Short mmCIF file of C-alpha atoms in Angstrom, two decimals:
data_model
loop_
_atom_site.label_atom_id
_atom_site.label_comp_id
_atom_site.label_asym_id
_atom_site.label_seq_id
_atom_site.Cartn_x
_atom_site.Cartn_y
_atom_site.Cartn_z
CA MET T 4 82.09 98.16 115.53
CA GLU T 5 81.90 98.18 119.12
CA LYS T 6 78.05 97.71 119.40
CA TYR T 7 78.62 94.67 116.93
CA LEU T 8 82.20 93.14 118.23
CA ARG T 9 83.33 93.56 121.99
CA TRP T 10 83.53 92.05 125.10
CA PRO T 11 81.27 90.03 127.02
CA ASP T 12 79.56 92.32 130.27
CA GLU T 13 78.75 90.02 133.24
CA GLU T 14 75.14 88.94 132.25
CA THR T 15 76.08 88.02 128.78
CA MET T 16 79.28 86.35 130.03
CA LYS T 17 77.08 84.15 132.26
CA LYS T 18 75.15 83.42 129.35
CA THR T 19 77.86 82.37 127.25
CA LYS T 20 79.51 79.89 129.90
CA GLU T 21 75.91 78.35 130.68
CA ASP T 22 75.39 77.96 127.04
CA PHE T 23 79.00 76.26 126.31
CA GLU T 24 78.41 73.99 129.40
CA GLY T 25 75.29 72.90 128.57
CA ILE T 26 76.35 71.80 124.42
CA PHE T 27 80.21 70.75 125.75
CA GLY T 28 79.49 69.75 129.31
CA ILE T 29 83.04 72.25 131.09
CA PRO T 30 81.85 74.55 133.59
CA ASN T 31 82.84 78.31 133.16
CA VAL T 32 83.82 78.57 129.33
CA GLY T 33 83.86 81.95 128.22
CA GLY T 34 85.32 81.58 124.67
CA ALA T 35 86.77 79.35 121.41
CA MET T 36 90.03 80.82 120.30
CA TYR T 37 91.59 80.30 117.40
CA THR T 38 94.49 81.90 114.75
CA THR T 39 93.81 82.12 111.09
CA HIS T 40 96.32 83.18 109.03
CA ILE T 41 95.71 85.30 105.76
CA PRO T 42 98.48 85.36 103.04
CA ILE T 43 99.42 88.53 101.52
CA ILE T 44 101.82 89.68 98.76
CA ALA T 45 105.66 89.67 99.68
CA PRO T 46 105.97 93.06 101.72
CA LYS T 47 108.91 95.31 101.08
CA VAL T 48 110.35 95.71 104.73
CA ASN T 49 111.05 92.74 107.49
CA VAL T 50 109.76 90.69 104.78
CA ALA T 51 111.34 87.59 107.00
CA MET T 52 108.77 88.60 109.94
CA TYR T 53 106.36 87.61 107.40
CA TYR T 54 107.68 84.27 105.76
CA ASN T 55 104.98 81.60 106.66
CA LYS T 56 107.16 78.35 107.09
CA LYS T 57 104.04 76.16 107.52
CA HIS T 58 102.18 77.18 104.66
CA THR T 59 105.30 77.04 102.32
CA GLU T 60 106.01 74.06 102.77
CA ARG T 61 102.51 72.40 102.35
CA ASN T 62 101.94 74.53 99.96
CA GLN T 63 105.42 74.31 98.04
CA LYS T 64 105.27 77.77 97.18
CA THR T 65 106.98 80.83 98.98
CA SER T 66 104.44 82.09 101.62
CA TYR T 67 103.70 85.43 103.35
CA SER T 68 100.96 85.97 105.71
CA ILE T 69 99.24 88.33 109.00
CA THR T 70 97.72 86.26 111.80
CA VAL T 71 94.29 86.91 112.70
CA GLN T 72 93.32 85.66 116.69
CA GLY T 73 89.90 85.28 117.52
CA VAL T 74 87.56 84.75 120.34
CA VAL T 75 84.07 83.51 119.42
CA ASN T 76 80.75 82.79 121.82
CA SER T 77 79.08 79.34 121.38
CA LYS T 78 77.45 80.93 118.04
CA GLY T 79 80.47 81.62 116.52
CA VAL T 80 79.84 85.25 116.98
CA PHE T 81 83.51 87.13 117.21
CA THR T 82 83.92 88.48 121.20
CA ASP T 83 87.74 89.90 120.71
CA VAL T 84 90.22 89.91 117.71
CA CYS T 85 93.76 90.62 117.67
CA ILE T 86 94.49 91.42 113.91
CA GLY T 87 97.80 92.00 111.86
CA TRP T 88 100.77 89.88 113.09
CA PRO T 89 103.63 88.69 111.17
CA GLY T 90 103.21 84.94 110.03
CA SER T 91 106.23 83.74 111.25
CA MET T 92 104.88 83.97 114.94
CA GLY T 93 103.09 81.07 117.08
CA ASP T 94 99.83 81.30 118.17
CA ASN T 95 101.64 81.49 121.51
CA ARG T 96 102.95 84.56 120.58
CA VAL T 97 100.39 86.52 119.12
CA LEU T 98 98.16 85.48 122.21
CA GLU T 99 101.14 87.20 124.55
CA LYS T 100 100.66 90.55 122.28
CA SER T 101 97.10 90.79 122.33
CA ALA T 102 94.54 92.57 124.21
CA LEU T 103 93.15 89.74 125.68
CA TYR T 104 96.33 88.62 127.01
CA GLU T 105 96.80 92.25 128.64
CA ARG T 106 93.10 92.06 130.25
CA ALA T 107 93.69 88.55 131.46
CA LYS T 108 96.96 90.08 133.14
CA ARG T 109 94.65 92.56 134.94
CA GLY T 110 93.01 89.98 136.46
CA ASN T 111 89.62 90.51 134.12
CA LEU T 112 89.62 86.78 133.51
CA LYS T 113 88.81 85.26 136.30
CA ASN T 114 86.95 82.21 136.64
CA ILE T 115 86.70 82.67 133.01
CA TRP T 116 88.30 79.90 130.47
CA ILE T 117 89.06 80.46 127.08
CA VAL T 118 89.59 76.98 125.18
CA GLY T 119 92.11 76.45 122.91
CA ASN T 120 94.52 74.23 120.34
CA SER T 121 97.58 73.02 120.91
CA GLY T 122 99.14 76.11 119.51
CA TYR T 123 98.70 77.86 122.79
CA PRO T 124 100.11 77.43 126.51
CA LEU T 125 97.65 76.38 129.19
CA MET T 126 97.28 79.25 131.94
CA ASP T 127 95.20 79.77 134.81
CA TRP T 128 92.27 81.47 131.97
CA VAL T 129 93.81 79.24 128.68
CA LEU T 130 92.43 75.58 128.53
CA VAL T 131 93.84 73.44 126.50
CA PRO T 132 94.52 69.61 125.79
CA TYR T 133 97.02 67.31 127.27
CA LYS T 134 99.69 67.13 125.04
CA HIS T 135 102.17 64.36 126.19
CA LYS T 136 101.47 60.55 124.59
CA ASN T 137 100.59 57.77 126.74
CA LEU T 138 97.32 59.52 127.86
CA THR T 139 94.63 57.73 130.51
CA TRP T 140 90.88 57.59 129.23
CA THR T 141 90.46 60.48 131.14
CA GLN T 142 92.65 62.59 129.18
CA HIS T 143 91.52 61.05 126.49
CA GLY T 144 87.71 62.38 127.31
CA PHE T 145 88.80 65.52 127.95
CA ASN T 146 90.76 65.80 124.92
CA GLU T 147 87.61 64.90 122.75
CA ARG T 148 85.19 67.73 124.21
CA ILE T 149 88.01 70.59 124.16
CA GLU T 150 88.52 69.72 120.24
CA GLU T 151 84.68 70.07 120.00
CA ILE T 152 85.13 73.87 121.77
CA GLU T 153 88.06 74.77 119.71
CA ARG T 154 86.36 73.72 116.28
CA VAL T 155 83.79 76.05 117.48
CA GLY T 156 86.18 78.53 116.90
CA LYS T 157 87.74 77.01 113.52
CA ALA T 158 84.30 77.02 111.99
CA ALA T 159 83.44 80.76 112.67
CA PHE T 160 86.96 81.59 110.57
CA GLY T 161 85.58 78.95 108.42
CA ARG T 162 82.22 80.62 107.65
CA LEU T 163 84.29 84.00 107.58
CA LYS T 164 86.55 83.18 104.89
CA GLY T 165 83.44 81.76 102.66
CA ARG T 166 81.71 84.77 103.34
CA TRP T 167 84.85 86.79 101.74
CA GLY T 168 86.56 84.85 99.79
CA CYS T 169 89.23 87.77 99.68
CA LEU T 170 90.60 86.20 102.65
CA GLN T 171 90.95 82.98 101.53
CA LYS T 172 93.55 84.22 98.67
CA ARG T 173 96.17 85.87 98.38
CA THR T 174 95.47 90.02 99.38
CA GLU T 175 96.59 92.62 97.35
CA ILE T 176 95.56 95.18 99.95
CA LYS T 177 98.04 97.32 101.61
CA LEU T 178 99.51 95.71 104.81
CA GLN T 179 98.88 98.87 107.13
CA ASP T 180 95.42 98.64 105.68
CA LEU T 181 94.48 95.10 105.73
CA PRO T 182 94.06 95.30 109.99
CA ILE T 183 90.90 97.91 108.83
CA VAL T 184 89.52 95.69 106.41
CA LEU T 185 89.64 92.53 108.51
CA GLY T 186 88.10 94.17 111.08
CA ALA T 187 84.95 95.25 108.77
CA CYS T 188 84.78 91.77 107.85
CA CYS T 189 85.00 90.66 111.53
CA VAL T 190 82.44 92.84 112.23
CA LEU T 191 79.93 92.32 108.91
CA HIS T 192 80.32 88.26 109.97
CA ASN T 193 78.91 89.04 113.41
CA ILE T 194 75.68 90.51 111.92
CA CYS T 195 75.15 87.78 109.94
CA GLU T 196 75.52 85.23 112.44
CA ILE T 197 73.35 87.63 115.11
CA MET T 198 70.84 87.61 112.51
CA ASN T 199 71.50 83.94 111.61
CA GLU T 200 72.00 84.28 107.91
CA GLU T 201 73.00 80.97 106.61
CA ILE T 202 75.85 80.57 104.53
CA ASP T 203 75.73 79.09 101.07
CA ASP T 204 77.11 75.36 100.70
CA GLU T 205 79.25 76.37 97.83
CA TRP T 206 80.38 79.56 100.07
CA ARG T 207 81.63 77.36 102.78
CA PHE T 208 85.35 76.77 103.39
CA GLU T 209 87.51 74.80 105.26
CA VAL T 210 90.06 76.35 107.41
CA PHE T 211 93.51 74.91 107.54
CA ASP T 212 95.83 76.32 109.50
CA ASP T 213 99.18 74.72 110.32
CA GLU T 214 98.82 74.37 114.52
CA MET T 215 102.50 74.55 116.13
CA VAL T 216 102.42 72.61 119.30
CA VAL T 217 104.01 74.10 122.06
CA GLU T 218 105.31 72.84 124.76
CA ASP T 219 103.20 72.93 127.87
CA GLY T 220 107.00 74.63 129.54
CA VAL T 221 106.65 75.70 133.36
CA CYS T 222 103.21 75.65 134.32
CA SER T 223 101.80 76.21 137.55
CA LEU T 224 100.22 73.39 139.65
CA ASP T 225 97.07 74.84 140.15
CA CYS T 226 96.48 75.23 135.86
CA LEU T 227 97.18 71.51 135.91
CA HIS T 228 95.52 70.45 138.67
CA ALA T 229 92.36 72.72 137.34
CA ARG T 230 92.80 71.27 134.45
CA ASP T 231 92.63 67.44 135.63
CA GLN T 232 90.04 68.28 137.70
CA ILE T 233 87.65 68.84 135.26
CA ALA T 234 88.69 66.05 133.03
CA HIS T 235 87.53 63.85 136.10
CA TYR T 236 84.69 66.17 136.37
CA LEU T 237 83.56 65.18 132.59
CA LEU T 238 84.30 62.04 133.44
CA HIS T 239 82.02 61.41 136.42
CA HIS T 240 79.46 63.39 135.68
CA GLY T 241 78.84 60.87 132.16
CA ARG T 242 79.40 64.42 129.64
CA ALA T 243 83.49 63.12 128.77
CA GLY T 244 83.97 62.56 124.87
CA THR T 245 83.43 58.35 123.85
CA GLY T 246 85.65 58.16 120.83
CA PHE T 247 88.52 56.58 122.73
CA PHE T 248 86.42 54.25 124.94
#
């Protein structure tokens, strides 16, 4: 597994940053992060923990799930996954339980941005959109670029689920075995991506996971200032999104 799914070494991370910046204009982006849900049958223990409220409301049918958090490079290859936390947990809580979070706490993600959606908090290594109302043009332009990077992660999960249709519907695999199966699917996905294997149009799958927007909470001034600097950098270098202008 480690051969095809592992965190980038220094040289590979440098190339990853260059790729993201070349496409989206934001320096030091080391990955796009997304969390998806895998439907499961109701477990026999701790059933409430796996209850997926958002999916239940949308489908009008009681839903249970486990989560898969993934970070991908600019080509949609997984470089980190966290598999198996209950579906009742928000993206921010899954992140806090992940090895990626521990890696950041040890100081191993300095000068690296992992880009995520509004389900994650702004941190000194997690870059997310502005969430408040009445955004400035600069902030709108920044958000458009962030959303484009987010879609890299979301699209990777779409191809993952498209290739392995068993991930699209409720699985009857035993809960304790699911992390191994899902991990294998992620590795096989990476092999397909590395080999430039095209996915047939009829297999394409649009991922739809209900994003739970988290409050910014207590962010350090450094985090807020860093995001503002990036937003202004994009605007003044002509790399900001233009949909709002």
